[in-house]
Amino acid sequence: MSISINNNETPSDASPSLRNRRISGVAAPEATVEQDGLEKIKLATTDESDMVTDSAGEDTSSDVDAGNVVGKRKGGEEGKKGESVVKGEEGDDKSGKGDGNLPAKYVYRASAPAHSRVKESPLSSAAIFKQSHAGLFNLCIVVLIAVNSRLTIENLMKYGLLIRSGFWFSSKSLKDWPLFVCWLTLPAFPIAAFLIEKLAWRKLISEPVVVSLHVLLTSMEILYPVLVILKCDLDILWGLTLMLSACTFWLKLVSYAHTNYDLRNLHSKDKGEKSSEHPNLDYSYGVSFRSLVYFIMAPTLCYQLNYPRSMCIRRGWLICQFIQLVIFTGFMGFIIEQYVNPIIKNSEHPLKGNFLNAIERVLRLSLPVLYVWLCMFYCFFHLWLNILGELLCFGDREFYKDWWNAKTIEEYWRMWNMPVHKWMVRHIYFPCLRNGLPKGAASIVSFFISAVFHELCVGVPCHIFTFWAFMGIMLQVPMSTLTRYLQDKFKSSMVGNMIFWFFFCIFGQPMCVLLYYHEMMNSNIITQ
């Protein structure tokens, strides 16, 4: 802001040097007090637009502008007798105790505009995403802590402490030794796959024989643990662990066989044809046992000859991850024993009992089941897979994306489990498209394979084949269409995200838990 002085109001005998000293803020002699008074009047009547808004139309602080004015007025050396001080009408010193602030009556006049431009309310749809809502987030955290603390106290008063000393491991777990032996023998199947690929690389067996051997090997790899679990009356938790390991080995074996088959086809082509089709592909194909071992241990389901690698292992970071893994695993066990078990034991079959009672049980079970599921996700996808990646210097740590912002069911399935999603896209979806299937049919095939493995991982350890898990996954196909339609209709990401949370986490998972629990109770298979 500039200060203009009218020469007509300045005495004619005022020298140029005197005027320059007044403009630069240097105190004038005592003979010029009258001129200073005229300048103070000029300061008080400065154009309001200069004092209230800046050149861009933005609101600025009146105190800042006042400080700039007084900084130019006062300038001078500290302690100088002739230094000008702006005084109020009563003669009191209003200089702000030397901090360079003009009083409000000189800056914000009654005629100054209070409204200078168009503005939206902070919570309106046009401005809600343009500012921070950290305070509301903190409020939600405080409310969650308060509500869950009350539920914890109420649960402890009603049931007492239900955590058993042998929740994760006890002497009864020793009877599960067939599962442990089966788990130890699973690496034999990747070794057999390596031998098949070695024979195929040396052209000792034909391609149809290679494909047939891989189909037989992968089928045996998934049937072997299924038969062991069904033959033995074993604990559900350890049976679930074995089935998850077996399904992981199956996915890795399929990727290993499919990738090597594709590399053999590319390697057999003419060099010029290969370079034109795939300019960025490494054609130094070979079968390496070391690469297979690394692939089996690495946190990925897609085989390739080389992976992005990190430079070193961060030991301190690893220790922190292990500590978090122990804490969250214990917290997950506490919720299961203290909350989930009492609720489902006091429930009726959701499809055979009272409808209102079933809805009440589902809603009451939704919160602890959601906590367990979130803990499972954090423990496995964030902590455990990052620990494996750090130990093996595996560079690509994108094990998940921001699935919590998913606007449709389809987006959720693309983002929450990136290893499986990449495997599906690489070995199921695009091969279906290359064979002439439309996109919709390729998506149905992908969901069908996912539904089969969900049923195996849940039904086999529970010794129940009611296909609830299978139907739950296949229902994701129409649900994806529905949420995509609603997303396009309402043109709002919040609507689709809320629908996703309700159908998938609030309603779907508690319903599946109740269904499988009562089916096990009816079959007298549940273990105490």
Short mmCIF file of C-alpha atoms in Angstrom, two decimals, residues 244-436:
data_model
loop_
_atom_site.label_atom_id
_atom_site.label_comp_id
_atom_site.label_asym_id
_atom_site.label_seq_id
_atom_site.Cartn_x
_atom_site.Cartn_y
_atom_site.Cartn_z
CA LEU A 244 -5.08 -70.86 2.23
CA SER A 245 -1.52 -72.14 1.80
CA ALA A 246 -2.64 -74.78 -0.71
CA CYS A 247 -4.62 -72.23 -2.75
CA THR A 248 -1.63 -69.89 -2.75
CA PHE A 249 0.63 -72.69 -4.04
CA TRP A 250 -1.95 -73.53 -6.72
CA LEU A 251 -2.08 -69.94 -7.97
CA LYS A 252 1.72 -69.76 -8.05
CA LEU A 253 2.00 -73.06 -9.94
CA VAL A 254 -0.53 -71.92 -12.56
CA SER A 255 1.38 -68.67 -13.04
CA TYR A 256 4.70 -70.54 -13.26
CA ALA A 257 3.39 -72.95 -15.91
CA HIS A 258 1.50 -70.30 -17.89
CA THR A 259 4.41 -67.84 -17.93
CA ASN A 260 6.95 -70.45 -19.00
CA TYR A 261 4.59 -71.67 -21.72
CA ASP A 262 4.30 -68.11 -23.06
CA LEU A 263 8.09 -67.57 -22.84
CA ARG A 264 8.74 -70.77 -24.79
CA ASN A 265 6.37 -69.62 -27.54
CA LEU A 266 8.08 -66.22 -27.72
CA HIS A 267 11.54 -67.79 -27.66
CA SER A 268 10.68 -70.03 -30.61
CA LYS A 269 9.70 -67.06 -32.81
CA ASP A 270 12.00 -65.18 -35.13
CA LYS A 271 14.10 -62.53 -33.38
CA GLY A 272 12.80 -59.67 -35.54
CA GLU A 273 9.20 -60.71 -35.02
CA LYS A 274 9.71 -60.87 -31.27
CA SER A 275 11.30 -57.44 -31.10
CA SER A 276 8.47 -55.84 -33.05
CA GLU A 277 5.74 -57.42 -30.88
CA HIS A 278 7.38 -57.03 -27.46
CA PRO A 279 10.23 -54.49 -27.58
CA ASN A 280 10.63 -54.32 -23.76
CA LEU A 281 10.68 -58.08 -23.08
CA ASP A 282 13.82 -59.92 -21.99
CA TYR A 283 14.26 -62.91 -24.30
CA SER A 284 17.10 -64.57 -22.36
CA TYR A 285 14.66 -67.31 -21.33
CA GLY A 286 15.82 -70.16 -19.14
CA VAL A 287 14.58 -72.34 -16.30
CA SER A 288 16.27 -71.49 -13.01
CA PHE A 289 15.63 -73.32 -9.76
CA ARG A 290 16.81 -70.26 -7.84
CA SER A 291 14.21 -68.04 -9.51
CA LEU A 292 11.51 -70.61 -8.69
CA VAL A 293 12.50 -70.70 -5.00
CA TYR A 294 12.45 -66.91 -4.82
CA PHE A 295 9.05 -66.81 -6.52
CA ILE A 296 7.54 -69.35 -4.11
CA MET A 297 8.71 -67.32 -1.11
CA ALA A 298 8.05 -63.84 -2.54
CA PRO A 299 4.81 -61.94 -1.72
CA THR A 300 3.45 -62.25 -5.27
CA LEU A 301 1.39 -64.70 -7.30
CA CYS A 302 2.73 -63.72 -10.74
CA TYR A 303 5.92 -65.41 -11.91
CA GLN A 304 8.56 -63.51 -13.86
CA LEU A 305 12.28 -63.88 -14.40
CA ASN A 306 13.23 -60.70 -12.54
CA TYR A 307 11.54 -58.52 -9.94
CA PRO A 308 12.22 -54.96 -8.78
CA ARG A 309 14.48 -55.19 -5.74
CA SER A 310 15.11 -52.93 -2.78
CA MET A 311 18.64 -52.04 -1.74
CA CYS A 312 18.84 -53.28 1.86
CA ILE A 313 16.94 -54.73 4.82
CA ARG A 314 15.82 -52.22 7.46
CA ARG A 315 16.20 -54.11 10.73
CA GLY A 316 14.60 -51.47 12.96
CA TRP A 317 11.63 -51.21 10.63
CA LEU A 318 11.24 -55.00 10.64
CA ILE A 319 11.15 -55.09 14.44
CA CYS A 320 8.40 -52.47 14.51
CA GLN A 321 6.38 -54.45 11.96
CA PHE A 322 6.73 -57.67 13.99
CA ILE A 323 5.60 -55.90 17.16
CA GLN A 324 2.55 -54.50 15.37
CA LEU A 325 1.77 -57.95 13.95
CA VAL A 326 1.74 -59.50 17.44
CA ILE A 327 -0.39 -56.68 18.88
CA PHE A 328 -3.03 -56.68 16.14
CA THR A 329 -3.18 -60.48 16.01
CA GLY A 330 -3.86 -60.55 19.75
CA PHE A 331 -6.47 -57.81 19.37
CA MET A 332 -8.18 -59.81 16.64
CA GLY A 333 -8.27 -62.89 18.87
CA PHE A 334 -9.68 -60.85 21.74
CA ILE A 335 -12.56 -59.57 19.60
CA ILE A 336 -13.36 -63.06 18.32
CA GLU A 337 -13.43 -64.64 21.78
CA GLN A 338 -14.96 -61.77 23.71
CA TYR A 339 -17.52 -60.44 21.25
CA VAL A 340 -18.15 -62.63 18.20
CA ASN A 341 -18.54 -66.00 19.95
CA PRO A 342 -21.10 -64.85 22.58
CA ILE A 343 -23.22 -63.07 19.96
CA ILE A 344 -23.43 -66.00 17.53
CA LYS A 345 -24.00 -68.53 20.33
CA ASN A 346 -27.05 -66.56 21.46
CA SER A 347 -28.45 -66.23 17.94
CA GLU A 348 -30.94 -68.16 15.83
CA HIS A 349 -30.56 -69.34 12.24
CA PRO A 350 -30.99 -66.14 10.21
CA LEU A 351 -33.12 -67.87 7.57
CA LYS A 352 -35.24 -70.04 9.88
CA GLY A 353 -35.92 -67.97 12.99
CA ASN A 354 -37.62 -64.70 13.80
CA PHE A 355 -36.92 -62.09 11.12
CA LEU A 356 -36.51 -59.16 13.50
CA ASN A 357 -34.28 -61.23 15.77
CA ALA A 358 -32.11 -62.16 12.79
CA ILE A 359 -31.77 -58.51 11.74
CA GLU A 360 -30.87 -57.54 15.32
CA ARG A 361 -28.19 -60.27 15.49
CA VAL A 362 -26.73 -59.30 12.11
CA LEU A 363 -26.51 -55.62 13.08
CA ARG A 364 -25.08 -56.45 16.49
CA LEU A 365 -22.51 -58.75 14.92
CA SER A 366 -21.58 -56.30 12.16
CA LEU A 367 -19.30 -54.10 14.25
CA PRO A 368 -17.04 -56.80 15.80
CA VAL A 369 -16.91 -58.72 12.50
CA LEU A 370 -15.89 -55.52 10.72
CA TYR A 371 -13.13 -54.96 13.31
CA VAL A 372 -11.89 -58.53 12.86
CA TRP A 373 -11.88 -58.16 9.09
CA LEU A 374 -10.00 -54.85 9.23
CA CYS A 375 -7.44 -56.36 11.62
CA MET A 376 -7.04 -59.34 9.30
CA PHE A 377 -6.49 -57.07 6.33
CA TYR A 378 -3.95 -54.93 8.18
CA CYS A 379 -2.08 -57.92 9.63
CA PHE A 380 -1.82 -59.84 6.37
CA PHE A 381 -1.72 -57.33 3.52
CA HIS A 382 0.17 -54.54 5.26
CA LEU A 383 2.29 -56.15 7.97
CA TRP A 384 2.98 -59.74 6.90
CA LEU A 385 3.44 -59.13 3.17
CA ASN A 386 5.66 -56.11 3.87
CA ILE A 387 7.73 -58.23 6.26
CA LEU A 388 8.21 -60.85 3.55
CA GLY A 389 9.01 -58.15 1.00
CA GLU A 390 11.59 -56.60 3.31
CA LEU A 391 13.29 -59.92 4.11
CA LEU A 392 13.46 -60.84 0.40
CA CYS A 393 14.23 -57.28 -0.79
CA PHE A 394 11.08 -57.43 -2.92
CA GLY A 395 10.62 -53.94 -4.32
CA ASP A 396 6.98 -53.79 -5.48
CA ARG A 397 5.02 -53.32 -2.24
CA GLU A 398 1.67 -52.37 -3.82
CA PHE A 399 -0.26 -55.13 -2.08
CA TYR A 400 -3.43 -53.03 -1.93
CA LYS A 401 -4.81 -49.69 -3.03
CA ASP A 402 -7.24 -47.29 -1.37
CA TRP A 403 -10.13 -49.77 -1.51
CA TRP A 404 -11.85 -47.91 1.36
CA ASN A 405 -12.69 -45.18 -1.18
CA ALA A 406 -14.26 -47.66 -3.63
CA LYS A 407 -17.35 -46.22 -5.29
CA THR A 408 -18.59 -49.58 -6.60
CA ILE A 409 -18.19 -53.26 -5.73
CA GLU A 410 -16.16 -53.70 -8.90
CA GLU A 411 -13.65 -51.07 -7.80
CA TYR A 412 -13.29 -52.77 -4.43
CA TRP A 413 -12.37 -56.09 -6.00
CA ARG A 414 -9.79 -54.34 -8.18
CA MET A 415 -8.07 -52.60 -5.27
CA TRP A 416 -8.26 -54.53 -2.00
CA ASN A 417 -6.14 -57.61 -2.96
CA MET A 418 -3.63 -56.60 -5.59
CA PRO A 419 -1.67 -59.93 -5.77
CA VAL A 420 -4.87 -61.86 -6.63
CA HIS A 421 -6.14 -59.06 -8.90
CA LYS A 422 -2.91 -59.04 -10.91
CA TRP A 423 -3.04 -62.84 -11.17
CA MET A 424 -6.65 -62.76 -12.38
CA VAL A 425 -5.96 -60.09 -14.97
CA ARG A 426 -2.80 -61.79 -16.22
CA HIS A 427 -3.88 -65.44 -16.31
CA ILE A 428 -7.70 -65.40 -16.56
CA TYR A 429 -9.21 -62.13 -17.77
CA PHE A 430 -6.95 -61.23 -20.71
CA PRO A 431 -6.56 -64.85 -21.91
CA CYS A 432 -10.37 -64.99 -22.05
CA LEU A 433 -10.43 -61.79 -24.10
CA ARG A 434 -7.75 -63.12 -26.44
CA ASN A 435 -9.88 -66.22 -27.01
CA GLY A 436 -12.88 -64.18 -28.12
#
